[in-house]
Coordinates of C-alpha atoms in Angstrom, one line a residue:
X4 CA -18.7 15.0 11.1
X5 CA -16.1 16.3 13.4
X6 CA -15.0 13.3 15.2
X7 CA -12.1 15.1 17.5
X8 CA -14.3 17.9 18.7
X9 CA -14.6 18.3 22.4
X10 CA -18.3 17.6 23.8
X11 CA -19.7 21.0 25.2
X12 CA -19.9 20.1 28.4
X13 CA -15.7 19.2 28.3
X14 CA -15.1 22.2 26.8
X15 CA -16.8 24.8 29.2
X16 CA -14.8 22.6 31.7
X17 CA -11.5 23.7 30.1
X18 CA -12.2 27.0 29.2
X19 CA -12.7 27.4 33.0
X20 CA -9.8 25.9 34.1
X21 CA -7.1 27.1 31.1
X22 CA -5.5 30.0 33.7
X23 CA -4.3 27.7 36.3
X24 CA -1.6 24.5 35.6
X25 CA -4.0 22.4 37.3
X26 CA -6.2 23.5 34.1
X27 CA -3.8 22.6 32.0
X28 CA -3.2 19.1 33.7
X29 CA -7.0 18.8 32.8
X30 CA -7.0 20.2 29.6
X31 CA -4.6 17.4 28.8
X32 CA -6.4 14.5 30.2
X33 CA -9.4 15.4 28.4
X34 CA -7.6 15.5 25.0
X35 CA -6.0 12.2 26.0
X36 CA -9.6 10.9 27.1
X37 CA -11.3 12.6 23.6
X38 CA -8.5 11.1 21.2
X39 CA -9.1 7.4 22.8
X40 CA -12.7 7.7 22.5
X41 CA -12.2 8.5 18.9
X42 CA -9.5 5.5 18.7
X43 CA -12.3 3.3 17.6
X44 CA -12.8 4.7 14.0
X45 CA -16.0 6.5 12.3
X46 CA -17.8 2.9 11.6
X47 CA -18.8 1.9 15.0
X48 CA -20.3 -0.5 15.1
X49 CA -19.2 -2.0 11.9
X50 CA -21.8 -2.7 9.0
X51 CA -21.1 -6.4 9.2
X52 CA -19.2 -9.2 10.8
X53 CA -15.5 -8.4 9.7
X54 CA -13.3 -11.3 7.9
X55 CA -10.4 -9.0 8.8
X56 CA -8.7 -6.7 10.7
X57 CA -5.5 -5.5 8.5
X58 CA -4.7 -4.6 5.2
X59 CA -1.0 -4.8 3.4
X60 CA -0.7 -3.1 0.1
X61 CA 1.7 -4.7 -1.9
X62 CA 2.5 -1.7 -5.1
X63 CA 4.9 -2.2 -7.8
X64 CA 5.7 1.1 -8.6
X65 CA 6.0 1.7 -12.5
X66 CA 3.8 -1.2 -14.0
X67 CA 4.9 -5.0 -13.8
X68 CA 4.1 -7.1 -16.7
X69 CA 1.3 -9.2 -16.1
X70 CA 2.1 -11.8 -19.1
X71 CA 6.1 -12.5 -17.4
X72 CA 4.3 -12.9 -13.8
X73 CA 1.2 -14.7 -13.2
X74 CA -1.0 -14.6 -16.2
X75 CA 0.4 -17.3 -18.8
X76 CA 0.0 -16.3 -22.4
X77 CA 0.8 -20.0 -24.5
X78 CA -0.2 -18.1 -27.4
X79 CA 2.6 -15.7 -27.2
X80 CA 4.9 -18.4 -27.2
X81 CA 3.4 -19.9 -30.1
X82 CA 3.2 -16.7 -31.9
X83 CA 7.1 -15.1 -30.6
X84 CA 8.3 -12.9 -33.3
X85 CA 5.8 -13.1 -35.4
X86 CA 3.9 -9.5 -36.5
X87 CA 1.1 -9.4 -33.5
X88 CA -2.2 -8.4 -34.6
X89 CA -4.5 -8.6 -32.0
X90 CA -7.3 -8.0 -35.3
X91 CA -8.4 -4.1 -33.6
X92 CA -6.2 -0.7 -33.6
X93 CA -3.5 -0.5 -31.0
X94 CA -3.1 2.1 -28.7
X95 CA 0.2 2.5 -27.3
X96 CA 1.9 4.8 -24.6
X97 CA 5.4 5.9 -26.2
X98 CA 5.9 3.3 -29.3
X99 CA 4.6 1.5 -32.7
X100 CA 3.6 -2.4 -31.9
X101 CA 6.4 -4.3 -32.4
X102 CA 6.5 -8.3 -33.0
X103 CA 5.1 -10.6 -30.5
X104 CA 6.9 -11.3 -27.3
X105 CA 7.0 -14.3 -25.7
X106 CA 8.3 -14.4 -21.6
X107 CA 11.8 -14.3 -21.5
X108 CA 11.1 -17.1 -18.8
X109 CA 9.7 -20.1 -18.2
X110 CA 6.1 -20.5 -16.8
X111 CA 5.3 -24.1 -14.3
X112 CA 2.3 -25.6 -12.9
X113 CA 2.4 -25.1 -9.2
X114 CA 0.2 -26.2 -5.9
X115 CA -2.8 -28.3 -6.6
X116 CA -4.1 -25.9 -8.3
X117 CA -1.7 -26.3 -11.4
X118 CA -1.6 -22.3 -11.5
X119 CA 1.3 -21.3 -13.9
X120 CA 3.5 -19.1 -12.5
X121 CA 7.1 -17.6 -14.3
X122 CA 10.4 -19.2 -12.8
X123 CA 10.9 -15.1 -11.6
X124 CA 7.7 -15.3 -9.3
X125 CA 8.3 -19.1 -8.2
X126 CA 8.6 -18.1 -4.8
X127 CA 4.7 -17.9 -4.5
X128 CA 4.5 -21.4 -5.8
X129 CA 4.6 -22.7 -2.3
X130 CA 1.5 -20.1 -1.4
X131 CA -0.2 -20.2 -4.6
X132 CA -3.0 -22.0 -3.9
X133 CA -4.1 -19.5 -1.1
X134 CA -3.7 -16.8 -3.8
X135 CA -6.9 -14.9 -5.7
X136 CA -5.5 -13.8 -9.2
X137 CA -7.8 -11.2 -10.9
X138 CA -6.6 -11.2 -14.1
X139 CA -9.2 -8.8 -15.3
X140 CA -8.4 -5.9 -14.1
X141 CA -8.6 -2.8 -16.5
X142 CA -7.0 0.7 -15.2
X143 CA -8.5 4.3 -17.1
X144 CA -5.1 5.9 -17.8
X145 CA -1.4 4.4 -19.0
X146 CA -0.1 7.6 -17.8
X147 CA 2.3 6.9 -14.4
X148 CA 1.1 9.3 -12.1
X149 CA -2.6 9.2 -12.8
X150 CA -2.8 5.6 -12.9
X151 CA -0.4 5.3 -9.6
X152 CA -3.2 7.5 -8.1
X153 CA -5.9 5.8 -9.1
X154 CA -4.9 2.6 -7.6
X155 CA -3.7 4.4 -4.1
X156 CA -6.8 6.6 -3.6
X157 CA -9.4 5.6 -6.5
X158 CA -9.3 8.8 -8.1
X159 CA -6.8 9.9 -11.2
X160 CA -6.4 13.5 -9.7
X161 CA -4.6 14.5 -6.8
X162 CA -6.8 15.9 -3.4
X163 CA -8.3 12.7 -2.9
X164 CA -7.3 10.0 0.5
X165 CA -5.4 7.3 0.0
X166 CA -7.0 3.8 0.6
X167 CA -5.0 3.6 3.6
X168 CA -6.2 7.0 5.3
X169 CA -9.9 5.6 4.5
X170 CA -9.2 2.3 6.4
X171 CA -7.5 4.3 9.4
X172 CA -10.9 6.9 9.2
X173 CA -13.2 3.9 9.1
X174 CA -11.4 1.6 11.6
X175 CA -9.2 3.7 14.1
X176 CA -6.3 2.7 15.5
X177 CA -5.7 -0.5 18.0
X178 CA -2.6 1.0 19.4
X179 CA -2.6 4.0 20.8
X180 CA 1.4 4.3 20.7
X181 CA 1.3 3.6 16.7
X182 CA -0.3 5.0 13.7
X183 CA -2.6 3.3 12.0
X184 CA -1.6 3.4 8.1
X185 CA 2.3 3.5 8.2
X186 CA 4.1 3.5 4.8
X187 CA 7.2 1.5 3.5
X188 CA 8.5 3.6 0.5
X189 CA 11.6 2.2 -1.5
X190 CA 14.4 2.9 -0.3
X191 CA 16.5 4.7 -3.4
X192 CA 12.9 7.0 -3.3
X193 CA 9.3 7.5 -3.8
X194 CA 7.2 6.7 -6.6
X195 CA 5.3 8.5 -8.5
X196 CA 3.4 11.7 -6.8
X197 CA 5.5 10.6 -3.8
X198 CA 3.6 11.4 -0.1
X199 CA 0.3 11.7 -2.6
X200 CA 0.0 8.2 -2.5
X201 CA -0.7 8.2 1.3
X202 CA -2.0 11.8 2.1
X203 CA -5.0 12.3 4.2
X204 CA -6.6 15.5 2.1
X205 CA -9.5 16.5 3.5
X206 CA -10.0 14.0 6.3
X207 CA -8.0 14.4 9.7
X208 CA -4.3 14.7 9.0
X209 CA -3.8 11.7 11.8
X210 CA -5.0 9.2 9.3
X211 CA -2.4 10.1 6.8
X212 CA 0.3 7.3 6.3
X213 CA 3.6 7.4 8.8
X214 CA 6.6 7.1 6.1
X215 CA 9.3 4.7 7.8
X216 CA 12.7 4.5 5.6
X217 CA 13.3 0.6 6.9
X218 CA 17.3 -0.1 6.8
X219 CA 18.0 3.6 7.0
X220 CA 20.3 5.5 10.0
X221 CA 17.0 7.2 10.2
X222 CA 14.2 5.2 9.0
X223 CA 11.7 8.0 11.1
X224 CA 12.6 11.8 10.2
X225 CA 12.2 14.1 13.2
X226 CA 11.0 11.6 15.7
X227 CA 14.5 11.9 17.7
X228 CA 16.1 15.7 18.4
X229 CA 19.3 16.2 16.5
X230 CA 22.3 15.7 18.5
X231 CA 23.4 18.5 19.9
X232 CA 25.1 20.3 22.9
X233 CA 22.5 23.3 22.8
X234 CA 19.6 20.6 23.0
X235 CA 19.0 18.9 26.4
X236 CA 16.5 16.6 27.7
X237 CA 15.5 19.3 30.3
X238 CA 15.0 22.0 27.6
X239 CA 13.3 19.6 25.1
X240 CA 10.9 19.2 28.1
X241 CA 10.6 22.7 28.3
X242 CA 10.1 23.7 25.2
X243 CA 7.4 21.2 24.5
X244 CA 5.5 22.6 27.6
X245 CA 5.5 25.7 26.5
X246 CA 4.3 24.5 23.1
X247 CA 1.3 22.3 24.5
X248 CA 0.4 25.8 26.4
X249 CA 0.8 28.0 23.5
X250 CA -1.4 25.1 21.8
X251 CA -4.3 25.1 24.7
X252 CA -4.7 28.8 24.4
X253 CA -5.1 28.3 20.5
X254 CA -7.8 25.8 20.9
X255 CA -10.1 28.1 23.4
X256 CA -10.1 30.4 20.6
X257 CA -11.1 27.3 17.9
X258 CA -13.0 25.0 19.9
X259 CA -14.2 23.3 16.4
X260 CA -11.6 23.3 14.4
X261 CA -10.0 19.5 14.5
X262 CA -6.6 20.6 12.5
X263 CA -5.2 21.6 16.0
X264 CA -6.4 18.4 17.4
X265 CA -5.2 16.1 15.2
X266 CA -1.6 17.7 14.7
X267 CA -1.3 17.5 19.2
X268 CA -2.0 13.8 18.4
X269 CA 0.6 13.5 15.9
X270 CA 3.1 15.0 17.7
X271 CA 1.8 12.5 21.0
X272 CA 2.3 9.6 18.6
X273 CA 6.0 10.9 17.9
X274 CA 6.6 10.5 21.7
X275 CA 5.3 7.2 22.0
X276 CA 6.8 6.1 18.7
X277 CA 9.9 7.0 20.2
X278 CA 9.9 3.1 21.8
X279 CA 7.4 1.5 20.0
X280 CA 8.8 2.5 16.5
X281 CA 12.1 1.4 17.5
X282 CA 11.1 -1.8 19.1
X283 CA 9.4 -3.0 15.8
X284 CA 11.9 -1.9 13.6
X285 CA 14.5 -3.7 14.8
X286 CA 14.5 -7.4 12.9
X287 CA 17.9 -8.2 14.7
X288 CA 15.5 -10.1 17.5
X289 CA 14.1 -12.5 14.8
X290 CA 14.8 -16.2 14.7
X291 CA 17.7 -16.7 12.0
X292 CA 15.4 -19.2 10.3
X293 CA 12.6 -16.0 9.8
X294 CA 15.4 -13.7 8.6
X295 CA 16.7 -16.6 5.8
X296 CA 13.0 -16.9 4.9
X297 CA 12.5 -12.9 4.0
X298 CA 15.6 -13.4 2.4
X299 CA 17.8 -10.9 4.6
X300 CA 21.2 -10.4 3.3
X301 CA 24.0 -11.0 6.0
X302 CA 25.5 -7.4 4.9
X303 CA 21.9 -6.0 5.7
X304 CA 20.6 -3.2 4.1
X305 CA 24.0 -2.4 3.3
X306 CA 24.5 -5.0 0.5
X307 CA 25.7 -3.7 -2.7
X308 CA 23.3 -2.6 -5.1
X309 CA 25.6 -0.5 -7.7
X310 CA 24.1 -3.0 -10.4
X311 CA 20.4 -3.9 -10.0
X312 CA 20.8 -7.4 -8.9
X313 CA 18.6 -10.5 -7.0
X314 CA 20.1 -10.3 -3.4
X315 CA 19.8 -6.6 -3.1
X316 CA 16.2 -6.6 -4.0
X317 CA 15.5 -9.8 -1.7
X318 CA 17.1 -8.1 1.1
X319 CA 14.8 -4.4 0.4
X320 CA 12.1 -6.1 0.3
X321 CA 12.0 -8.9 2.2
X322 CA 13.0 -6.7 5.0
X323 CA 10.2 -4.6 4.7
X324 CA 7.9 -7.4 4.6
X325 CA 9.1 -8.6 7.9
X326 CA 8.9 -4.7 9.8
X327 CA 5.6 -5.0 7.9
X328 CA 4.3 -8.3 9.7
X329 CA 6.0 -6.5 13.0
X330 CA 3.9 -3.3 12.8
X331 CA 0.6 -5.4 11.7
X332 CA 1.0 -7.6 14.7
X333 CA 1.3 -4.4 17.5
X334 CA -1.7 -2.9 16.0
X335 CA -1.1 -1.1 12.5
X336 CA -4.2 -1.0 10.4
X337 CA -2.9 -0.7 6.8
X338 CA 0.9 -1.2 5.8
X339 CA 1.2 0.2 2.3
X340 CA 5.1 -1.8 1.2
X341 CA 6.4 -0.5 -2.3
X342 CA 9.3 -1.6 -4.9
X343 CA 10.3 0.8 -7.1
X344 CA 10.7 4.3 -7.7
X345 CA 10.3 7.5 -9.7
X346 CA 11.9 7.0 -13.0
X347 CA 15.6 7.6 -13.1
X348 CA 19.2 6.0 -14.6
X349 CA 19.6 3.3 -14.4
X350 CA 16.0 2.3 -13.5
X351 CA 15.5 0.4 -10.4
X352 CA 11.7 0.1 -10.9
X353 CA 9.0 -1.9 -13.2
X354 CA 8.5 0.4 -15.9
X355 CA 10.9 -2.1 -18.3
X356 CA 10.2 0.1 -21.4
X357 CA 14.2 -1.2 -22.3
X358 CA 15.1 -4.3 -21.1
X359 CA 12.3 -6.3 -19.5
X360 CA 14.5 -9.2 -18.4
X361 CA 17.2 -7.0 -17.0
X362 CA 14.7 -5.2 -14.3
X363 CA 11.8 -7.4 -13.9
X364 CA 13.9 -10.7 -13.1
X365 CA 16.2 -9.1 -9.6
X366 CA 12.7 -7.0 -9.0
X367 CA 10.3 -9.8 -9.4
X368 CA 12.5 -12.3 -7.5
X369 CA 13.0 -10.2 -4.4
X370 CA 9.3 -9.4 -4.4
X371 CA 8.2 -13.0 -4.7
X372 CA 10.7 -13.8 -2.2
X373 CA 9.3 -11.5 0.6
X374 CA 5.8 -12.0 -0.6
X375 CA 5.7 -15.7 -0.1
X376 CA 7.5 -15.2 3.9
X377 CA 4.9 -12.9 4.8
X378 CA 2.1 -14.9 3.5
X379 CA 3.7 -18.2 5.5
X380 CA 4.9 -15.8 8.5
X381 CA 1.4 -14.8 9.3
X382 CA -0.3 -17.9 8.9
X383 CA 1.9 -19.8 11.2
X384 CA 1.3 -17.0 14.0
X385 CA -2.7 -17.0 13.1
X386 CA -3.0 -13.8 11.3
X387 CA -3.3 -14.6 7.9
X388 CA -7.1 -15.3 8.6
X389 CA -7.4 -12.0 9.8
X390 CA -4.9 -10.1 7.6
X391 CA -5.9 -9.1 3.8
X392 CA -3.2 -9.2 1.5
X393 CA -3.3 -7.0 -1.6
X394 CA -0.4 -7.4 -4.6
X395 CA -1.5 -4.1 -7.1
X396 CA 0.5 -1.9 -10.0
X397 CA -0.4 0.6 -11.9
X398 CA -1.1 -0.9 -15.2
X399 CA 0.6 -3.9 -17.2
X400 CA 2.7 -4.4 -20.1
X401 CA 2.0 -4.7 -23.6
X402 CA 2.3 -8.6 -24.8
X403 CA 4.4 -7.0 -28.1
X404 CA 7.9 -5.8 -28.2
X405 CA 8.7 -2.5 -27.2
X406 CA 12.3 -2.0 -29.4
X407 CA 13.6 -6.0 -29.5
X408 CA 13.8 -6.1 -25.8
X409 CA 11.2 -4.3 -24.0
X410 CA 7.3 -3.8 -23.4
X411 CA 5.4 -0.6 -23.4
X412 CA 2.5 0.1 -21.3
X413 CA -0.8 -2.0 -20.8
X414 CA -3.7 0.0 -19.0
X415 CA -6.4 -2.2 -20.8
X416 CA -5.6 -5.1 -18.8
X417 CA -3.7 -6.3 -15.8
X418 CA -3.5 -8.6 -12.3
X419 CA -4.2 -7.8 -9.1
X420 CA -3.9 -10.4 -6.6
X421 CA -5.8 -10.8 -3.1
X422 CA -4.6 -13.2 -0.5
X423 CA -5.4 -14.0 3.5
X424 CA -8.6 -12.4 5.2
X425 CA -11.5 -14.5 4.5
X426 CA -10.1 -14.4 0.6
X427 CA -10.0 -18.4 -1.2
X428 CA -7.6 -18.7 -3.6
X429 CA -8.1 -19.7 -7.6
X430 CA -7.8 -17.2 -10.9
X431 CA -10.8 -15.2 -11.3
X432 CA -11.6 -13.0 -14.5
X433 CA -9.0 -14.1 -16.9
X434 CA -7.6 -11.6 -19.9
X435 CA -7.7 -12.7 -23.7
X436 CA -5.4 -15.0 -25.4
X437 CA -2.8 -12.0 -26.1
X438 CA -3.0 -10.6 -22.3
X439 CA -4.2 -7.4 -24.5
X440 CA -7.4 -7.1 -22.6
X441 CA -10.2 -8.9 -20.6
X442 CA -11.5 -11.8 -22.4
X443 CA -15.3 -10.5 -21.4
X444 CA -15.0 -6.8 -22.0
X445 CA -18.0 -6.0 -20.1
X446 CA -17.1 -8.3 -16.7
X447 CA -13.8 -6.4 -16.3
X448 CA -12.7 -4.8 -12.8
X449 CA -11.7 -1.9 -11.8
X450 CA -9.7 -0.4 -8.5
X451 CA -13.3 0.5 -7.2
X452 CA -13.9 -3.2 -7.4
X453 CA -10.9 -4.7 -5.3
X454 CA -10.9 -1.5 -2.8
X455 CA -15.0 -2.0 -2.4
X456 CA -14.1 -6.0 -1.4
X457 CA -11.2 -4.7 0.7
X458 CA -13.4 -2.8 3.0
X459 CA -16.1 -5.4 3.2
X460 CA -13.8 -8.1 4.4
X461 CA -13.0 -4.9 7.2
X462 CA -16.6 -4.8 8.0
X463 CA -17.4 -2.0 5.7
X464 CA -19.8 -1.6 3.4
X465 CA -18.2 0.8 0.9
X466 CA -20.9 3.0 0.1
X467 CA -21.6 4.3 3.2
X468 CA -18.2 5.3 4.2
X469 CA -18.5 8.8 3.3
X470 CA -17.5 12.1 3.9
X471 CA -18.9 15.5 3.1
X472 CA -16.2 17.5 0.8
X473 CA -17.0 20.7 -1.1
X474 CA -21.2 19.8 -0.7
X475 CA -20.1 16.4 -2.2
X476 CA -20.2 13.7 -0.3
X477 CA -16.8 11.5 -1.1
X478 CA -16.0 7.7 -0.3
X479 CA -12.6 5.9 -1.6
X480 CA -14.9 3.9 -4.4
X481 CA -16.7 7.2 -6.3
X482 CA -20.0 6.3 -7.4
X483 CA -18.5 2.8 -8.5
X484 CA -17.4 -0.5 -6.7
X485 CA -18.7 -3.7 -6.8
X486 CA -17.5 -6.1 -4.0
X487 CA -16.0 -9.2 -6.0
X488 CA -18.1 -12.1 -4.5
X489 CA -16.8 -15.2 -6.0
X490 CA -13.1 -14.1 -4.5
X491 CA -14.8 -14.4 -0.2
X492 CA -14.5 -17.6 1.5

């Protein structure tokens, strides 16, 4: 399916009119007209009523630890420092099992609920009841890059959409002057596979994710020319005429191929961007009782962060949870927010192979912190009904010792968590005793699982959002997925 190919008719029209500006004045209106007509998405109309309208991805880059978050061991406090022997063979990424390891902190009953929750994540005690834990979820790899992958795009190997760029496809966009799948990356750097996590591959580059740097001088690269005495607004003007003419010409020779097509679009966006962008981006507007909620620092993003540390983290994060509730309510489809980055020292992601309490505590507090203002931010402006939540990581953490201090990694089980957009909260498909692996091996889920219930709260059935790649036809769940029922409202 080509869904930014001119209609025959259209296009005899502007191969008859290319040699004349008036051509070229109609040339453009008819792109304009064509790329609005394709505004509304592949899955029109939708396969069912939708329960929402908007995703945000949550990802904690380098794999938080399940059993110091939301998925209460008592056994590992029973059993601390005691040889753990969960009675099979252990398989571990980079290490020997060590002794059990209890949380370094304390778990508490919270909403009516009573779900337990560690004093680093108590935050989302005042939103936990509106929270669905899926404590069941099993990954295929403990291997970083694959298993960051597998949870952006569904598939371990690179070449493959991100969940984002599916949604975007599927959906369209609902504001012509903003993309629809923008992307909050750390700001100290990407994560693993870096703009993999978000690419497009072989559908239209225009559903791709829009990186903004939030808190930087220039959270959008390229969208403004440099300063400069050479560049002026009259050349810029000129240049980009020339350039859309250069552009038109191309296209009469390629009237069916889209890559042309979609890359005029992206550089339209940039121009509208050019106020939109800024408008949302700038917090400063906010009520001071919003910006204490997302726990903004009054140094802003320029607070010290030498030493990984609580305020810092509340401030990177809570900040992009608030641009994030900005961009979903002008439009945005899918806002993919991360914490963490690529490995490096000192660390300043999840991936607490060291020292759990030393990372996970600043990380997990600024996390919970944002988390829990979003979740109230949208629900007292009427969006959290229509605005699906997702809080995902690669894989989790052992529940022995790595060395005396940390964990090693856990791709046999882990917690997603779903909130908002026709999702009821409660814990669904709890993990053994140990947090080792899912207590019934054979009810376990997988990424095809939550990204198959993702799409149907959008109104998509997940097995018919396809596309033909290489004679194979592709969709963001593989030949798996299983929409988690007991999770819908």
């Amino acid at each position: 399916m080509n869904n930014l190919s001119l209609p025959l008719s259209r296009r005899s029209l502007l191969q008859q009119g290319l040699s004349s500006f008036a051509g070229l004045a109609l040339a453009d209106l008819l792109h304009s007209d064509n790329a609005l007509a394709g505004a509304a998405g592949t899955v029109t109309p939708l396969h069912h009523p939708p329960r929402a309208k908007r995703v945000v991805q949550l990802f904690m880059a380098g794999a938080a630890s399940h059993v110091d978050t939301f998925d209460y061991k008592s056994l590992l406090q029973k059993q601390n420092g005691k040889p753990w022997d969960p009675g099979e063979q252990v398989e571990l990424f980079q290490s020997a099992p060590g002794a059990c390891m209890a949380s370094p902190w304390k778990f508490k009953p919270y909403g009516e609920s009573g779900k337990m929750l560690s004093d680093i994540v108590a935050p989302l005690g005042d939103v936990v009841d509106k929270i669905a834990f899926v404590h069941n979820v099993v990954a295929k790899t403990g291997v970083h890059s694959q298993a960051t992958l597998l949870q952006t795009t569904g598939f371990q190997l690179p070449g493959f959409p991100s969940a984002g760029a599916w949604v975007s496809y599927g959906l369209g966009s609902e504001n012509e002057n903003l993309p629809a799948f923008v992307v909050l990356p750390d700001h100290r750097g990407l994560a693993s596979n870096g703009a993999k996590n978000w690419a497009s591959t072989f559908l239209s580059a225009e559903h791709q994710g829009t990186v903004i740097r939030v808190g930087s001088e220039t959270p959008i690269r390229d969208l403004f020319a440099p300063h400069s005495d050479f560049i002026t607004a009259e050349s810029d003007a000129a240049g980009l005429a020339a350039l859309r003419q250069l552009n038109l010409a191309y296209a009469e020779r390629r009237p069916d191929d889209e890559r042309l097509a979609a890359r005029v679009r992206s550089y339209e966006l940039a121009a509208a961007m050019q106020l939109s962008a800024t408008d949302a981006l700038d917090v400063s507007s906010e009520p001071q009782y919003i910006q204490s909620m997302y726990g903004l620092a009054t140094e802003g993003p320029g607070v010290d962060d030498s030493v990984i540390n609580r305020k810092a983290e509340t401030e990177f994060f809570g900040r992009k949870c608030l641009v994030a509730r900005r961009l979903l309510e002008r439009g945005v489809r899918f806002v993919q927010v991360w914490s963490g980055n690529d490995n490096g020292h000192p660390r300043r992601n999840w991936d607490s192979h060291e020292n759990v309490r030393r990372d996970h505590e600043p990380l997990a507090l600024g996390m919970a912190t944002g988390a829990a203002a979003l979740i109230k931010d949208l629900e007292q402006r009427g969006m959290l009904d229509d605005t699906l939540i997702l809080w995902t990581t690669e894989f989790g953490r052992m529940p022995c010792s790595q060395g005396s201090e940390g964990r090693d990694h856990n791709p046999f089980v882990f917690t997603n968590w779903m909130c908002g957009g026709g999702i009821k909260g409660g814990t669904y498909g709890p993990s053994d005793p140990w947090g080792y692996k899912p207590l019934e091996r054979l009810r376990s889920h997988q990424v095809y699982d939550i990204h198959a219930t993702i799409l149907h709260q959008l109104g998509i059935d997940h097995t018919r959002l396809s596309v033909r790649n290489n004679g194979i036809d592709r969709r963001l769940t593989d030949v798996h997925g299983h929409v988690i029922e007991d999770v819908l409202s």
